[in-house]
Coordinates of C-alpha atoms and ligand atoms in Angstrom, one line a residue:
Chain A
M1 CA -11.4 177.6 122.3
G2 CA -13.3 179.1 125.1
L3 CA -16.5 177.3 124.2
A4 CA -17.8 174.7 126.6
R5 CA -21.0 172.9 127.7
C6 CA -22.1 173.3 131.2
H7 CA -22.3 169.8 132.7
V8 CA -25.1 170.8 135.0
C9 CA -27.6 172.9 133.0
G10 CA -26.4 172.1 129.4
M11 CA -25.9 175.7 128.4
S12 CA -23.3 176.5 125.8
C13 CA -20.9 179.0 127.3
E14 CA -18.1 181.1 125.9
S15 CA -15.5 182.7 128.1
D16 CA -12.9 185.1 127.0
G17 CA -10.4 184.6 129.8
T18 CA -7.4 182.4 129.8
D19 CA -7.6 181.4 133.4
A20 CA -9.3 178.0 132.9
S21 CA -9.9 177.3 136.6
A22 CA -12.0 180.4 137.1
R23 CA -14.5 179.6 134.2
R24 CA -18.0 179.3 135.3
C25 CA -21.4 178.8 133.6
G26 CA -23.1 182.1 132.7
R27 CA -26.5 180.6 133.7
C28 CA -26.1 178.4 136.7
G29 CA -22.6 179.2 137.9
A30 CA -21.3 175.7 137.8
P31 CA -17.5 175.4 137.0
L32 CA -16.9 174.7 133.3
H33 CA -14.5 171.8 132.6
G34 CA -12.6 170.6 129.6
V35 CA -12.3 166.9 129.2
R36 CA -11.8 165.4 132.7
G37 CA -8.9 163.1 132.2
D38 CA -7.9 163.6 135.8
R39 CA -10.9 161.6 137.0
M40 CA -9.8 158.4 135.4
G41 CA -7.9 157.3 138.5
A42 CA -11.0 157.7 140.6
S43 CA -13.0 155.8 138.1
W44 CA -10.5 152.9 138.1
A45 CA -10.4 152.8 141.9
L46 CA -14.2 152.7 142.2
L47 CA -14.4 149.9 139.6
L48 CA -11.7 147.9 141.4
A49 CA -13.6 148.3 144.7
A50 CA -16.8 147.1 143.0
L51 CA -15.0 144.1 141.6
I52 CA -13.7 143.2 145.1
C53 CA -17.2 143.6 146.6
Y54 CA -18.6 141.3 143.9
V55 CA -16.9 138.3 145.4
P56 CA -18.6 138.3 148.8
A57 CA -21.8 139.4 147.1
N58 CA -21.9 136.1 145.3
V59 CA -20.3 133.8 147.9
M60 CA -22.1 135.0 151.0
P61 CA -25.8 134.4 151.6
V62 CA -28.1 137.3 150.8
M63 CA -31.2 135.9 152.5
Y64 CA -32.2 133.7 155.4
T65 CA -35.5 131.9 155.0
Q66 CA -37.3 130.0 157.8
L67 CA -40.5 128.1 157.0
L68 CA -42.2 126.0 159.6
G69 CA -39.1 125.6 161.6
R70 CA -36.8 124.7 158.7
G71 CA -34.2 127.5 158.1
S72 CA -31.8 127.9 155.2
E73 CA -29.5 130.6 153.8
N74 CA -29.4 131.4 150.1
T75 CA -26.9 133.1 147.9
I76 CA -28.0 135.0 144.8
L77 CA -27.2 132.1 142.4
Q78 CA -29.0 129.6 144.6
G79 CA -32.0 131.9 144.4
V80 CA -31.8 131.9 140.6
A81 CA -31.4 128.1 140.6
E82 CA -34.4 127.7 142.8
F83 CA -36.6 129.7 140.4
W84 CA -35.3 127.6 137.5
R85 CA -36.0 124.3 139.2
S86 CA -39.5 125.3 140.1
G87 CA -40.2 126.1 136.5
S88 CA -40.3 130.0 136.7
Y89 CA -37.8 130.3 133.9
G90 CA -38.8 133.9 133.1
I91 CA -38.1 135.1 136.7
A92 CA -34.9 133.1 136.9
L93 CA -33.8 134.9 133.8
V94 CA -34.8 138.4 135.1
I95 CA -32.8 137.9 138.3
F96 CA -29.9 136.3 136.5
V97 CA -29.7 139.3 134.1
A98 CA -30.0 141.9 136.9
S99 CA -27.5 140.2 139.3
V100 CA -25.0 138.5 137.1
A101 CA -25.2 139.6 133.5
V102 CA -25.6 143.4 134.2
P103 CA -22.8 143.7 136.8
C104 CA -20.4 141.6 134.7
T105 CA -21.1 143.5 131.5
K106 CA -20.6 146.8 133.5
F107 CA -17.2 145.7 134.8
M108 CA -16.0 144.8 131.3
S109 CA -17.5 147.8 129.6
L110 CA -16.1 150.3 132.1
G111 CA -12.7 148.5 131.9
L112 CA -12.8 148.7 128.1
L113 CA -13.8 152.4 128.1
L114 CA -11.0 153.3 130.6
I115 CA -8.4 151.3 128.7
G116 CA -9.5 152.9 125.4
A117 CA -9.4 156.4 127.0
Q118 CA -6.0 155.7 128.5
Y119 CA -4.4 154.8 125.1
K120 CA -6.5 157.4 123.2
T121 CA -7.1 154.8 120.6
P122 CA -9.4 155.6 117.6
W123 CA -10.6 152.0 117.7
K124 CA -14.4 151.7 117.4
R125 CA -15.1 155.1 118.9
R126 CA -18.8 155.2 118.0
E127 CA -19.4 151.7 119.4
R128 CA -17.6 152.7 122.6
A129 CA -19.8 155.8 122.9
V130 CA -22.9 153.6 122.6
L131 CA -21.4 151.3 125.2
Y132 CA -21.1 154.1 127.7
R133 CA -24.7 155.2 127.2
L134 CA -25.7 151.5 127.7
V135 CA -23.8 151.4 131.0
E136 CA -25.6 154.6 132.1
V137 CA -29.1 153.3 131.2
V138 CA -28.8 149.7 132.4
G139 CA -26.6 150.2 135.4
Y140 CA -29.1 150.8 138.2
W141 CA -31.3 147.9 137.4
S142 CA -28.9 145.7 139.4
M143 CA -30.6 147.2 142.5
L144 CA -33.4 144.9 141.7
D145 CA -32.0 142.1 143.9
V146 CA -31.7 144.4 146.9
L147 CA -35.3 145.5 146.6
V148 CA -36.6 142.0 146.2
V149 CA -34.9 141.0 149.5
A150 CA -36.3 144.1 151.2
V151 CA -39.9 143.4 150.1
V152 CA -39.8 139.7 150.9
A153 CA -38.2 140.3 154.3
A154 CA -40.8 142.9 155.1
L155 CA -43.6 140.6 154.0
V156 CA -42.7 137.2 155.5
K157 CA -42.9 138.1 159.2
F158 CA -44.9 135.2 160.8
R159 CA -42.5 134.3 163.7
A160 CA -42.5 130.5 164.0
L161 CA -44.5 129.9 160.9
G162 CA -42.2 131.8 158.6
D163 CA -39.5 134.4 158.6
V164 CA -37.1 136.0 156.1
E165 CA -34.1 138.1 157.1
P166 CA -31.5 139.9 154.9
R167 CA -28.0 138.6 155.2
V168 CA -24.6 140.4 154.7
G169 CA -24.2 139.3 151.0
I170 CA -26.9 141.8 150.0
L171 CA -24.9 144.6 151.6
F172 CA -21.9 143.7 149.4
F173 CA -24.2 143.4 146.4
G174 CA -25.7 146.9 147.0
A175 CA -22.1 148.2 147.3
V176 CA -21.3 146.8 143.9
V177 CA -24.3 148.6 142.3
I178 CA -23.4 151.9 144.0
L179 CA -19.7 151.7 143.3
T180 CA -20.1 150.9 139.6
M181 CA -22.6 153.7 139.2
L182 CA -20.1 156.1 140.8
S183 CA -17.3 154.7 138.6
A184 CA -19.4 155.4 135.5
M185 CA -20.1 158.9 136.7
Q186 CA -16.4 159.7 137.2
F187 CA -15.7 158.6 133.6
D188 CA -16.0 161.5 131.2
P189 CA -17.5 160.1 127.9
R190 CA -15.6 162.8 125.9
L191 CA -12.4 160.9 126.7
T192 CA -13.4 158.4 124.0
W193 CA -13.0 161.1 121.4
C194 CA -9.6 162.3 122.6
G195 CA -6.5 161.6 120.5
D196 CA -5.8 161.3 116.8
D197 CA -8.1 160.8 113.8
R198 CA -10.9 162.9 115.3
Chain B
M1 CA -13.2 187.6 132.8
T2 CA -16.7 187.3 131.4
T3 CA -18.7 184.2 130.4
S4 CA -21.4 184.7 127.8
T5 CA -24.2 182.2 127.2
L6 CA -25.0 181.0 123.7
P7 CA -28.5 179.5 123.7
S8 CA -28.5 179.1 119.9
L9 CA -25.7 176.5 120.1
V10 CA -25.9 173.0 121.4
I11 CA -22.7 171.1 122.5
C12 CA -22.8 167.3 122.6
E13 CA -22.5 166.1 126.2
H14 CA -20.6 163.0 125.1
C15 CA -18.1 164.3 122.5
D16 CA -18.0 168.1 122.6
S17 CA -19.3 168.5 119.0
V18 CA -20.9 171.9 118.5
Y19 CA -24.2 172.4 116.6
H20 CA -26.7 175.2 115.8
R21 CA -30.0 174.5 117.6
A22 CA -32.6 173.8 114.9
P23 CA -36.3 173.9 115.7
L24 CA -37.9 170.4 115.9
T25 CA -41.4 169.2 115.3
R26 CA -43.5 167.0 117.6
G27 CA -41.8 163.8 118.5
Q28 CA -38.5 164.6 116.9
R29 CA -35.2 164.3 118.5
A30 CA -31.8 165.8 117.6
R31 CA -28.9 163.4 117.6
C32 CA -25.2 164.0 117.5
A33 CA -23.8 163.2 114.1
L34 CA -20.4 162.1 115.5
C35 CA -21.2 159.9 118.5
G36 CA -25.0 159.3 118.1
A37 CA -26.0 160.7 121.5
S38 CA -29.3 162.4 122.0
L39 CA -28.8 166.2 121.9
Y40 CA -32.3 167.5 122.7
R41 CA -35.9 166.7 122.0
H42 CA -39.0 168.6 121.0
S43 CA -40.2 169.7 124.4
R44 CA -43.9 169.3 124.9
A45 CA -44.0 170.1 128.5
S46 CA -44.8 173.7 129.5
P47 CA -44.2 174.7 133.2
E48 CA -47.9 174.4 133.7
T49 CA -47.9 170.8 132.6
I50 CA -44.9 170.1 134.8
L51 CA -46.7 171.7 137.8
A52 CA -49.8 169.6 137.2
L53 CA -47.8 166.4 136.8
S54 CA -45.9 167.3 140.0
I55 CA -49.1 167.7 142.0
A56 CA -50.4 164.4 140.6
S57 CA -47.1 162.7 141.4
A58 CA -47.2 164.1 144.9
I59 CA -50.7 162.6 145.6
V60 CA -49.7 159.2 144.1
F61 CA -46.4 159.4 146.1
L62 CA -48.3 159.8 149.4
I63 CA -50.6 156.9 148.6
A64 CA -47.5 154.8 147.7
N65 CA -46.0 155.6 151.1
V66 CA -49.0 154.9 153.3
Y67 CA -50.7 151.8 151.8
P68 CA -49.1 148.4 151.6
V69 CA -47.6 147.5 148.2
V70 CA -48.0 143.8 148.7
E71 CA -50.3 141.7 150.9
I72 CA -49.8 138.1 152.0
S73 CA -51.8 135.5 153.9
L74 CA -50.5 132.3 155.2
Q75 CA -52.6 129.8 157.1
G76 CA -55.1 132.4 158.2
M77 CA -52.5 135.0 159.2
A78 CA -52.4 138.1 157.1
N79 CA -49.6 140.7 156.6
G80 CA -48.9 143.6 154.4
A81 CA -45.7 145.5 153.5
T82 CA -45.4 149.2 152.8
L83 CA -42.3 150.8 151.2
W84 CA -41.2 152.0 154.7
Q85 CA -41.6 148.5 156.1
A86 CA -39.4 147.2 153.3
V87 CA -36.7 149.7 154.3
L88 CA -37.1 148.8 158.0
A89 CA -36.8 145.1 157.2
M90 CA -33.3 145.8 155.9
A91 CA -32.4 148.0 158.8
S92 CA -32.0 145.2 161.3
G93 CA -29.3 142.5 161.3
E94 CA -25.9 142.3 159.7
A95 CA -26.8 144.0 156.4
A96 CA -28.3 147.0 158.1
P97 CA -26.4 149.8 156.3
I98 CA -28.1 148.8 153.0
A99 CA -31.3 150.3 154.4
V100 CA -29.9 153.8 153.7
P101 CA -29.5 153.4 149.9
V102 CA -32.8 151.5 149.7
A103 CA -34.6 154.4 151.5
L104 CA -32.9 156.9 149.3
C105 CA -33.6 155.2 145.9
V106 CA -37.3 154.4 146.4
I107 CA -38.6 157.0 148.9
I108 CA -36.4 160.0 149.7
V109 CA -34.9 160.8 146.2
P110 CA -38.3 160.5 144.4
G111 CA -40.0 162.5 147.1
L112 CA -37.4 165.3 146.9
Q113 CA -37.6 165.3 143.1
I114 CA -41.4 165.7 143.2
G115 CA -41.3 168.5 145.9
L116 CA -38.5 170.4 144.3
L117 CA -39.9 170.2 140.7
G118 CA -43.3 171.4 142.1
W119 CA -41.6 174.4 143.7
I120 CA -39.6 175.3 140.6
S121 CA -42.5 174.8 138.2
A122 CA -45.0 176.7 140.4
Y123 CA -42.8 179.8 140.1
A124 CA -42.1 179.1 136.4
T125 CA -45.9 179.1 135.8
A126 CA -46.1 182.5 137.3
G127 CA -43.2 183.5 135.0
R128 CA -40.7 184.0 137.8
P129 CA -37.5 182.2 138.7
A130 CA -38.0 180.3 142.0
P131 CA -36.1 181.5 145.1
G132 CA -33.0 179.3 145.5
G133 CA -33.9 177.9 142.1
I134 CA -30.5 177.5 140.5
G135 CA -29.2 175.6 143.6
I136 CA -32.3 173.4 143.5
M137 CA -31.9 172.7 139.7
R138 CA -28.3 171.7 140.3
F139 CA -29.4 169.5 143.2
L140 CA -32.0 167.9 140.9
A141 CA -29.3 167.0 138.4
L142 CA -27.4 165.3 141.2
L143 CA -30.5 163.3 142.3
R144 CA -31.6 162.0 138.9
P145 CA -29.4 158.9 138.6
W146 CA -30.5 157.7 142.1
S147 CA -34.2 157.7 141.5
M148 CA -35.2 154.0 141.1
I149 CA -39.0 153.8 141.1
E150 CA -39.2 151.6 138.0
V151 CA -36.7 149.1 139.6
C152 CA -38.9 149.1 142.7
V153 CA -42.0 148.1 140.6
V154 CA -40.2 145.2 139.1
G155 CA -38.8 144.3 142.5
I156 CA -42.3 144.1 144.0
L157 CA -43.5 142.0 141.0
V158 CA -40.6 139.6 141.4
S159 CA -41.3 139.3 145.2
I160 CA -44.9 138.4 144.5
I161 CA -43.9 135.6 142.1
K162 CA -41.2 134.5 144.5
L163 CA -43.7 133.9 147.3
W164 CA -46.5 132.7 145.0
S165 CA -46.0 129.0 145.7
L166 CA -45.7 129.4 149.5
A167 CA -48.6 131.7 150.4
H168 CA -51.4 133.7 148.9
V169 CA -49.9 137.0 147.8
S170 CA -51.5 139.9 146.0
P171 CA -50.5 143.5 145.1
G172 CA -51.8 146.0 147.7
E173 CA -53.3 149.5 147.1
G174 CA -49.9 151.0 147.3
M175 CA -48.7 149.0 144.3
W176 CA -51.0 150.8 141.9
A177 CA -49.7 154.1 143.2
V178 CA -46.1 153.0 142.7
G179 CA -47.0 151.9 139.2
A180 CA -48.5 155.3 138.5
L181 CA -45.4 157.0 139.9
M182 CA -43.3 154.9 137.5
V183 CA -45.1 156.5 134.6
L184 CA -45.4 160.0 136.0
L185 CA -41.9 160.6 137.4
P186 CA -39.9 160.1 134.2
L187 CA -42.2 162.7 132.5
I188 CA -41.1 165.5 134.8
A189 CA -37.8 164.4 136.3
G190 CA -36.2 163.3 133.0
R191 CA -32.8 164.2 131.7
D192 CA -33.8 167.3 129.9
L193 CA -35.1 170.0 132.2
R194 CA -34.5 172.8 129.6
V195 CA -38.0 174.2 130.0
L196 CA -37.4 174.9 133.7
W197 CA -33.8 176.1 133.2
E198 CA -35.1 178.6 130.7
T199 CA -37.0 180.4 133.4
F200 CA -33.6 181.5 134.8
D201 CA -32.7 182.9 131.4
A202 CA -35.6 185.3 131.1
R203 CA -34.1 187.9 133.4
P204 CA -32.7 191.0 131.7
S205 CA -29.0 190.3 131.2
E206 CA -27.2 191.9 134.0
P207 CA -23.8 193.4 133.1
S208 CA -21.1 190.9 134.1
S209 CA -18.3 192.4 136.1
A210 CA -15.0 192.4 134.3
P211 CA -11.9 192.3 136.3
Ligands
LIG1 ZN1 -24.8 175.8 133.8
LIG2 ZN1 -21.7 163.6 120.3

């Protein structure tokens, strides 16, 4: 009953008191929690905010490119299409996966995990546990697009000859990555195993 | 109320199943029978190894910050970009706030991880818990998800390919350092910092105050 894992240092702790709010890890002093069902609202809210930011992230340009006097603005998908047309299929695929496939999979996975936890369903628990770990491992790779814009913008600084500047779309895209990461952190994976048929 | 620690037990982070800790051999990993999550691995790294790797990482980190990671030449004009210049390029214009997370993920968080792990492991090597150590260890757990050196390496490579057709681009000296950091950092700043946490166990158990 009083046995719990410290979420900070991983130590197994046993406390003999009944006052759950005062339980702290015997090694590092972090508060010991049971399953954090109370954070689901925050997880939903962050996921929704990420979903909203994903619209301007795709619609608005992420980069302004000026070469020999000709300037143009590009969205993420236009950038992918450009790579594809020029024959760099591998790079087009890498950017497509990082900027479209990963965020969309994350939205759906987190939504599925949250709904499953809400209804305490025993449906495919093991698969849902794997899904959560996948979201954790893959999630931050979406930052790739932001870093590409940063490096290219820093590199192409030749005034009239050529210039690259970031545009507001990349700010929204960065917000999507950060918000989905925070949403995944608010979700307690132990929720998947709550309910009947344990 | 008292809280006792039970180092012989392992509780799964992802489903709360409880196991007895069994010794592992080299390369083995214990997994949770219920949910399949990794419980713990055979730990190869001693505090001395972590200290040595922290020092190596610190040197490589400095090189990565000082030298350009990519170089470009266009019609006789040459330019290079360091990590800091990449951050600064984001800091102007309408998307300026994004410079803060970029600086955190590729420079500040990895730098803090290296410095703090060096501090903890130096004391651990001497067999003592580091001053402020528990707070630092908790801070390191907080930092871990925001360290993105490997994403940075792929980002630099994609940038090189992106500009390939327009100009002559090549990786700079800093690129090799960032690449080395991508290998070194996960070795010391991984998920399982048990070896370092254990230095805080070694103290003789002080009697906990009961109410
Ligand atoms: Zn703890
Ligand atoms: Zn488990």
